Short mmCIF file of C-alpha atoms and ligand atoms in Angstrom, two decimals:
data_model
loop_
_atom_site.label_atom_id
_atom_site.label_comp_id
_atom_site.label_asym_id
_atom_site.label_seq_id
_atom_site.Cartn_x
_atom_site.Cartn_y
_atom_site.Cartn_z
CA MET A 1 104.79 123.47 75.91
CA ASN A 2 105.58 123.57 79.91
CA VAL A 3 105.91 120.22 81.18
CA LEU A 4 106.01 119.61 84.92
CA GLY A 5 108.15 116.56 85.94
CA ILE A 6 107.96 114.40 88.82
CA GLU A 7 110.22 111.95 89.81
CA THR A 8 110.16 109.69 93.03
CA SER A 9 111.36 106.41 92.26
CA CYS A 10 113.63 105.79 94.89
CA ASP A 11 115.20 108.17 97.54
CA GLU A 12 115.09 111.53 95.41
CA THR A 13 112.23 113.63 95.41
CA SER A 14 112.38 116.01 92.52
CA ALA A 15 110.15 118.27 90.46
CA ALA A 16 111.26 120.43 87.20
CA VAL A 17 109.74 122.39 84.84
CA VAL A 18 110.89 121.88 81.37
CA ARG A 19 109.82 123.62 77.97
CA ASP A 20 109.60 121.73 74.93
CA GLY A 21 111.41 118.78 76.04
CA ARG A 22 114.76 120.57 76.36
CA ASP A 23 114.70 123.77 78.03
CA VAL A 24 115.10 123.32 81.75
CA ARG A 25 113.40 126.12 83.50
CA SER A 26 114.20 124.79 87.10
CA ASN A 27 115.05 121.28 88.34
CA VAL A 28 114.95 120.77 91.96
CA VAL A 29 116.09 117.60 93.56
CA SER A 30 115.90 116.60 97.53
CA SER A 31 117.99 113.57 98.33
CA GLN A 32 117.36 111.47 101.16
CA ILE A 33 121.32 110.33 101.45
CA GLU A 34 121.68 111.37 104.95
CA LEU A 35 118.47 109.58 105.95
CA HIS A 36 119.76 106.25 104.55
CA ARG A 37 123.26 106.44 105.27
CA ALA A 38 123.15 105.32 108.86
CA HIS A 39 121.49 101.98 107.24
CA GLY A 40 124.26 101.43 104.46
CA GLY A 41 121.52 101.75 101.93
CA VAL A 42 118.03 102.84 101.09
CA VAL A 43 115.20 101.47 103.53
CA PRO A 44 111.83 101.30 101.32
CA GLU A 45 109.44 102.30 103.96
CA LEU A 46 111.61 105.39 104.93
CA ALA A 47 112.08 106.18 101.36
CA ALA A 48 108.29 106.60 100.85
CA ARG A 49 107.27 108.21 103.82
CA ALA A 50 110.20 111.04 103.10
CA GLN A 51 108.68 111.19 99.62
CA LEU A 52 105.31 112.10 101.15
CA THR A 53 106.78 115.00 103.32
CA ALA A 54 109.17 116.08 100.68
CA ILE A 55 106.72 116.37 97.50
CA ILE A 56 104.84 119.82 97.99
CA PRO A 57 107.90 121.64 98.83
CA VAL A 58 109.89 120.39 96.09
CA VAL A 59 107.34 121.25 93.67
CA GLU A 60 106.54 124.54 94.97
CA ALA A 61 110.30 125.33 94.62
CA ALA A 62 110.42 124.17 91.22
CA LEU A 63 107.59 126.31 90.24
CA GLN A 64 109.02 129.36 92.06
CA LEU A 65 112.51 128.97 90.23
CA ALA A 66 110.82 128.56 87.04
CA GLU A 67 108.96 131.66 87.64
CA VAL A 68 105.30 129.84 86.92
CA GLY A 69 102.30 129.13 88.57
CA LEU A 70 100.21 125.92 88.25
CA GLU A 71 98.23 127.80 85.70
CA ASP A 72 101.30 127.91 83.19
CA ILE A 73 101.70 124.06 83.14
CA ASP A 74 100.38 122.45 80.25
CA ALA A 75 101.29 118.65 81.00
CA ILE A 76 102.35 116.32 83.88
CA ALA A 77 105.03 113.77 83.44
CA VAL A 78 105.56 111.40 86.32
CA THR A 79 107.57 108.21 86.52
CA ARG A 80 105.69 105.25 86.77
CA GLY A 81 108.37 102.73 87.31
CA PRO A 82 110.70 100.91 87.83
CA GLY A 83 111.58 101.57 91.28
CA LEU A 84 110.29 101.38 94.94
CA ALA A 85 106.40 101.05 94.74
CA GLY A 86 105.96 103.26 97.84
CA SER A 87 108.08 106.08 96.56
CA LEU A 88 106.60 105.63 93.07
CA LEU A 89 102.79 105.79 94.34
CA VAL A 90 103.75 109.14 96.44
CA GLY A 91 104.71 110.98 92.87
CA ALA A 92 102.02 109.15 90.65
CA ASN A 93 99.23 110.00 93.08
CA PHE A 94 100.52 113.76 93.28
CA ALA A 95 100.74 114.16 89.57
CA LYS A 96 97.05 112.48 88.83
CA THR A 97 95.56 114.79 91.34
CA VAL A 98 97.08 117.81 89.86
CA ALA A 99 96.42 116.87 86.39
CA TYR A 100 92.77 116.12 87.17
CA ALA A 101 92.20 119.32 89.16
CA ARG A 102 93.66 121.48 86.31
CA SER A 103 92.38 119.21 83.28
CA ILE A 104 95.71 118.89 81.48
CA PRO A 105 97.29 115.83 80.20
CA LEU A 106 99.27 113.27 82.41
CA VAL A 107 101.92 111.22 81.15
CA GLY A 108 103.41 108.07 82.89
CA VAL A 109 107.21 107.77 82.18
CA ASN A 110 109.65 104.87 82.25
CA HIS A 111 112.36 105.91 84.74
CA LEU A 112 114.82 103.98 82.46
CA GLU A 113 113.98 105.71 79.38
CA ALA A 114 113.79 109.09 81.11
CA HIS A 115 117.41 108.63 81.72
CA LEU A 116 118.40 108.34 78.31
CA TYR A 117 116.25 111.54 77.75
CA ALA A 118 118.76 113.54 80.12
CA ASN A 119 120.68 113.84 76.57
CA TRP A 120 118.05 115.68 75.16
CA LEU A 121 118.29 118.74 77.91
CA SER A 122 120.06 121.85 77.68
CA PRO A 123 121.09 123.32 81.35
CA PRO A 124 119.58 126.60 82.65
CA GLY A 125 120.88 129.57 80.88
CA ASP A 126 122.27 127.68 77.66
CA GLU A 127 121.11 128.07 74.59
CA PRO A 128 119.38 124.62 73.39
CA GLY A 129 121.87 122.93 71.20
CA GLU A 130 121.90 120.54 68.71
CA GLN A 131 119.45 117.48 69.50
CA PRO A 132 120.71 113.85 69.69
CA ALA A 133 120.23 111.82 66.35
CA PHE A 134 118.72 108.39 65.46
CA PRO A 135 119.81 105.72 65.41
CA MET A 136 121.91 105.91 68.38
CA LEU A 137 123.44 103.67 70.76
CA ALA A 138 122.94 104.03 74.46
CA LEU A 139 124.49 102.79 77.27
CA LEU A 140 122.29 103.01 80.51
CA VAL A 141 124.06 102.57 83.61
CA SER A 142 122.22 102.91 86.89
CA GLY A 143 121.85 101.46 90.38
CA GLY A 144 119.34 99.02 89.39
CA HIS A 145 119.94 98.57 85.52
CA THR A 146 123.08 98.32 82.96
CA GLU A 147 121.85 98.01 79.43
CA LEU A 148 123.19 98.57 75.76
CA LEU A 149 120.11 99.77 73.72
CA LEU A 150 119.74 100.73 70.18
CA MET A 151 117.46 103.77 70.14
CA THR A 152 115.97 104.13 66.25
CA GLY A 153 113.16 106.70 66.94
CA HIS A 154 111.43 108.30 69.98
CA GLY A 155 109.97 105.49 72.34
CA ARG A 156 111.63 103.10 69.75
CA TYR A 157 114.28 100.86 71.79
CA GLU A 158 116.08 97.37 70.90
CA GLN A 159 117.91 95.80 73.74
CA LEU A 160 121.21 94.67 72.60
CA GLY A 161 122.60 93.40 76.00
CA ARG A 162 122.22 93.67 79.66
CA THR A 163 123.86 92.54 82.82
CA LEU A 164 123.52 89.10 83.65
CA ASP A 165 123.94 89.78 87.56
CA ASP A 166 124.89 92.97 89.27
CA ALA A 167 124.14 96.47 87.72
CA ALA A 168 127.22 98.69 87.33
CA GLY A 169 125.99 101.04 89.93
CA GLU A 170 124.87 98.20 91.94
CA ALA A 171 128.81 97.18 91.76
CA PHE A 172 130.17 100.34 92.66
CA ASP A 173 127.53 100.28 95.78
CA LYS A 174 128.86 96.76 96.76
CA GLY A 175 132.49 97.21 96.22
CA ALA A 176 132.08 100.69 98.40
CA ARG A 177 130.59 99.00 101.36
CA LEU A 178 133.37 95.91 101.43
CA LEU A 179 135.59 98.70 101.17
CA GLY A 180 134.12 100.43 104.00
CA LEU A 181 133.55 103.57 102.13
CA GLY A 182 129.77 103.88 102.63
CA TYR A 183 126.55 105.02 100.61
CA PRO A 184 126.25 105.97 97.80
CA GLY A 185 128.85 103.92 96.78
CA GLY A 186 129.89 105.37 93.34
CA PRO A 187 130.86 108.90 94.15
CA ALA A 188 132.71 107.09 97.51
CA ILE A 189 135.10 104.77 94.99
CA GLN A 190 135.32 107.69 92.69
CA GLN A 191 136.82 109.98 95.38
CA ALA A 192 138.89 107.10 97.17
CA ALA A 193 140.26 105.99 93.72
CA ALA A 194 141.90 109.50 93.13
CA GLY A 195 145.71 108.92 93.47
CA GLY A 196 145.60 105.39 93.33
CA ASP A 197 147.07 102.93 90.84
CA THR A 198 144.67 101.34 88.26
CA ALA A 199 146.82 98.64 87.92
CA ALA A 200 147.80 97.63 91.27
CA PHE A 201 145.38 94.82 91.72
CA ALA A 202 144.70 92.44 88.41
CA LEU A 203 140.88 92.32 89.13
CA PRO A 204 138.91 90.17 86.51
CA ARG A 205 136.67 91.44 83.48
CA ALA A 206 133.86 89.55 82.31
CA TRP A 207 134.25 90.08 78.60
CA LEU A 208 131.45 87.17 77.75
CA GLY A 209 133.00 86.59 74.18
CA ASP A 210 130.91 88.23 71.46
CA SER A 211 127.56 89.13 73.42
CA HIS A 212 126.87 92.67 74.37
CA ASP A 213 125.71 91.54 78.03
CA PHE A 214 127.62 92.49 81.22
CA SER A 215 128.61 90.48 84.27
CA PHE A 216 129.92 92.35 87.52
CA SER A 217 129.57 89.72 90.21
CA GLY A 218 132.93 88.07 89.80
CA LEU A 219 134.48 91.43 90.25
CA LYS A 220 132.77 91.91 93.68
CA THR A 221 134.01 88.52 94.86
CA ALA A 222 137.50 89.23 93.41
CA LEU A 223 137.38 92.65 95.70
CA LEU A 224 136.06 90.77 98.47
CA ARG A 225 139.25 88.31 98.31
CA GLU A 226 141.84 91.38 98.42
CA VAL A 227 139.96 92.76 101.27
CA GLU A 228 139.74 89.71 103.34
CA PRO A 229 143.31 89.56 104.85
CA TYR A 230 142.65 93.16 106.24
CA ARG A 231 139.46 92.83 107.94
CA LEU A 232 139.00 92.64 111.46
CA PRO A 233 136.16 90.91 113.33
CA ASP A 234 132.61 92.75 114.13
CA GLU A 235 132.33 94.42 117.62
CA ASP A 236 129.12 92.12 118.21
CA ASP A 237 127.44 94.47 120.66
CA GLU A 238 123.98 94.95 119.26
CA PRO A 239 120.91 92.66 119.07
CA GLU A 240 120.30 91.33 115.52
CA ASP A 241 116.12 91.37 115.70
CA ASP A 242 115.98 95.10 115.03
CA ALA A 243 117.20 94.68 111.32
CA PRO A 244 116.75 96.72 109.20
CA PHE A 245 116.41 99.65 111.13
CA ARG A 246 119.71 98.69 113.10
CA LYS A 247 122.49 101.09 112.37
CA HIS A 248 124.82 99.83 109.48
CA ARG A 249 128.05 98.77 110.89
CA PRO A 250 130.70 99.72 108.39
CA PRO A 251 133.48 96.87 108.12
CA ARG A 252 136.51 97.68 110.50
CA PHE A 253 140.13 96.97 108.71
CA ALA A 254 143.59 96.86 109.86
CA GLU A 255 146.11 99.55 109.25
CA GLY A 256 147.95 99.74 105.86
CA MET A 257 144.89 98.56 103.64
CA PRO A 258 145.71 100.15 100.12
CA VAL A 259 142.14 101.77 99.87
CA ALA A 260 143.20 104.24 97.03
CA ASP A 261 144.72 101.32 94.95
CA LEU A 262 141.88 98.90 95.78
CA ALA A 263 139.22 101.49 94.59
CA ALA A 264 140.89 102.58 91.67
CA SER A 265 141.68 99.08 90.42
CA PHE A 266 138.13 98.37 90.94
CA GLN A 267 136.64 101.35 89.19
CA GLU A 268 139.03 100.62 86.17
CA ALA A 269 137.89 97.06 86.00
CA ILE A 270 134.04 98.27 85.73
CA VAL A 271 135.06 101.44 83.21
CA ASP A 272 137.14 99.27 81.10
CA VAL A 273 134.39 96.61 80.16
CA LEU A 274 131.83 99.33 79.67
CA ALA A 275 133.72 101.51 77.60
CA VAL A 276 135.07 98.70 75.45
CA LYS A 277 131.85 96.87 74.98
CA THR A 278 130.21 100.00 74.28
CA ALA A 279 132.74 101.11 71.44
CA THR A 280 132.53 97.63 70.26
CA ALA A 281 128.84 97.68 69.81
CA ALA A 282 129.11 101.23 68.21
CA ARG A 283 131.35 99.71 65.44
CA THR A 284 129.03 96.47 64.96
CA PHE A 285 125.82 98.63 64.43
CA GLU A 286 127.78 101.54 62.79
CA THR A 287 125.90 103.95 64.94
CA PRO A 288 126.59 107.58 64.25
CA GLN A 289 125.83 108.50 67.73
CA VAL A 290 126.32 107.09 71.18
CA VAL A 291 124.65 108.36 74.43
CA LEU A 292 125.84 107.56 77.89
CA ALA A 293 122.88 107.72 80.65
CA GLY A 294 122.23 106.96 84.54
CA GLY A 295 123.78 107.61 87.78
CA VAL A 296 127.10 105.89 86.83
CA ALA A 297 127.33 108.09 83.70
CA ALA A 298 128.43 110.73 86.48
CA ASN A 299 131.60 108.85 86.89
CA ARG A 300 134.68 110.74 85.85
CA ALA A 301 136.78 107.87 84.94
CA LEU A 302 133.95 106.31 82.78
CA ARG A 303 133.32 109.67 80.92
CA GLU A 304 136.91 109.99 80.02
CA ARG A 305 137.47 106.38 79.12
CA LEU A 306 134.46 106.39 76.96
CA THR A 307 135.21 109.39 75.36
CA GLY A 308 138.62 108.15 74.35
CA GLU A 309 137.19 104.78 72.75
CA ILE A 310 134.63 106.33 70.87
CA GLU A 311 136.98 109.08 69.30
CA ALA A 312 138.96 106.08 68.33
CA THR A 313 136.06 104.68 66.55
CA SER A 314 135.30 106.71 63.21
CA GLY A 315 131.73 107.79 62.31
CA THR A 316 130.63 107.70 65.96
CA MET A 317 130.11 110.66 68.14
CA LEU A 318 129.53 110.35 72.10
CA ARG A 319 126.92 112.49 73.90
CA VAL A 320 126.98 112.76 77.67
CA PRO A 321 124.49 114.56 79.99
CA ALA A 322 125.48 117.50 82.23
CA LEU A 323 126.53 115.84 85.43
CA SER A 324 123.41 117.03 87.26
CA TYR A 325 120.82 115.32 84.78
CA CYS A 326 123.11 111.84 85.23
CA THR A 327 121.62 110.97 88.52
CA ASP A 328 117.77 111.03 89.51
CA ASN A 329 116.24 114.12 88.40
CA ALA A 330 112.50 115.44 87.11
CA ALA A 331 114.16 117.49 84.38
CA MET A 332 114.62 113.87 82.31
CA VAL A 333 111.30 112.86 83.11
CA ALA A 334 109.61 115.99 82.05
CA ALA A 335 111.66 115.45 78.64
CA ALA A 336 110.78 111.91 78.08
CA GLY A 337 107.13 112.86 78.65
CA TYR A 338 107.23 115.89 76.27
CA TYR A 339 108.39 113.49 73.51
CA ALA A 340 105.69 110.64 74.80
CA LEU A 341 103.04 113.05 74.62
CA ARG A 342 104.05 114.28 71.07
CA ARG A 343 103.44 110.96 69.74
CA GLY A 344 100.22 110.47 71.64
CA ALA A 345 101.07 108.57 74.66
CA GLN A 346 98.92 110.12 77.04
CA SER A 347 97.91 108.22 79.98
CA GLY A 348 94.57 107.54 81.68
CA TRP A 349 93.25 108.21 85.55
CA GLU A 350 93.69 104.69 85.84
CA LEU A 351 97.53 105.00 85.41
CA ASP A 352 99.31 102.52 87.85
CA VAL A 353 102.94 102.21 89.07
CA SER A 354 105.03 99.24 88.27
CA SER A 355 108.29 98.25 90.28
CA ARG A 356 109.69 96.05 87.51
CA LEU A 357 109.46 97.78 84.23
CA PRO A 358 111.97 97.24 81.14
CA VAL A 359 112.60 99.72 78.78
CA GLY A 360 110.03 100.34 76.04
CA ARG A 361 107.21 99.37 77.97
O1 KG4 B 401 120.14 106.61 88.02
P1 KG4 B 401 120.67 106.71 89.54
O2 KG4 B 401 120.63 107.95 90.31
O3 KG4 B 401 119.44 105.88 90.40
C1 KG4 B 401 118.95 104.53 89.91
O4 KG4 B 401 117.95 104.67 88.79
O5 KG4 B 401 119.57 103.56 90.16
O6 KG4 B 401 121.82 105.75 89.82
C2 KG4 B 401 122.27 105.44 91.01
C3 KG4 B 401 123.65 104.78 90.95
C4 KG4 B 401 124.11 104.40 92.35
O7 KG4 B 401 124.43 102.99 92.15
C5 KG4 B 401 125.57 105.14 92.58
O8 KG4 B 401 126.47 104.45 93.36
C6 KG4 B 401 125.66 105.45 91.16
O9 KG4 B 401 124.69 105.62 90.33
N1 KG4 B 401 126.62 106.69 90.80
C7 KG4 B 401 127.81 106.58 90.55
C8 KG4 B 401 128.35 107.91 90.60
N2 KG4 B 401 127.04 108.90 90.99
C9 KG4 B 401 126.33 107.86 91.34
N3 KG4 B 401 128.81 105.54 90.12
C10 KG4 B 401 129.99 105.92 90.11
N4 KG4 B 401 130.51 107.16 90.08
C11 KG4 B 401 129.81 108.32 90.30
N5 KG4 B 401 130.40 109.26 90.20
ZN1 ZN B 402 117.53 106.40 88.06
#
């Protein structure tokens, strides 16, 4: 079964053709990073307009790469939330129209669940490997979410823990802004941290006792305190009333700020808590498999550290998606849609988008 996946929840426009929920025939991602960089973050209205102009060329490219036409598509899976409403509407409306015109099934997919299904995908050219096995523990770390989930079957989730404040990706993004490293913050911090000393600064970890919850807002405040002495006053030469379209002004720092050490220590503080708490949950729930998912799953330090922690936990194996399936993409949406259709979760033509949507809904 060929599923056309469509992902437009934020600032990436993506379309993918995936066969039987795992065999990726194409996965095209058009990023708006350059558009938003000047603003230091995603501007929702600009994001929605860019989705509208990109959607058809991106779908055409995905069909071409997969060497199929719309007549070879058996179903359409589209992200219905969570995300930016204006961006989501572009993908949902496109998907509905095509499914209606072709009289094929449409399925709305939860973006968070789609991230988990990145673990079912085989990269193009690879033979489909062994599929993940239930029950599994999932660490979902994206720009808006940080959750520890117990997945007991397709579409069956139990939330064990979540962030009480900032998401892990949000912490990376805010930390990068504090360090003047720009947007998106995760890759910028990873790059700046290379060669830095992870122990140079003793930044706080919120362990929160026995709970499986997370908290990253204290860490951000601690980083601010380390950076403050180096900060120079803003050059205040622009009027304030054109916000949010005003060009983002990165902070200015005095010479000698130890950026690599700060970035490395900050990244280590996030990775440490994520890896240790995930391994603890794997032991508590005795899950034979742990999967990592979401944009922050692309972080090299997290992948290495979690591998170490899980290897030291007997009876559990770690699975991480290929790098290109960690950040937002439509292949994961197609995979999640395939399994949703198999359990009869087809959407009606009244399908709506939802900017807030918990896992399992
Ligand atoms: O899953 P995603 O692409 O979009 C959401 O659904 O939010 O995640 C984006 C988040 C951003 O916060 C970004 O900074 C972070 O993932 N990210 C990373 C890395 N690549 C992306 N964080 C740390 N290290 C990375 N290499
Ligand atoms: Zn995402």
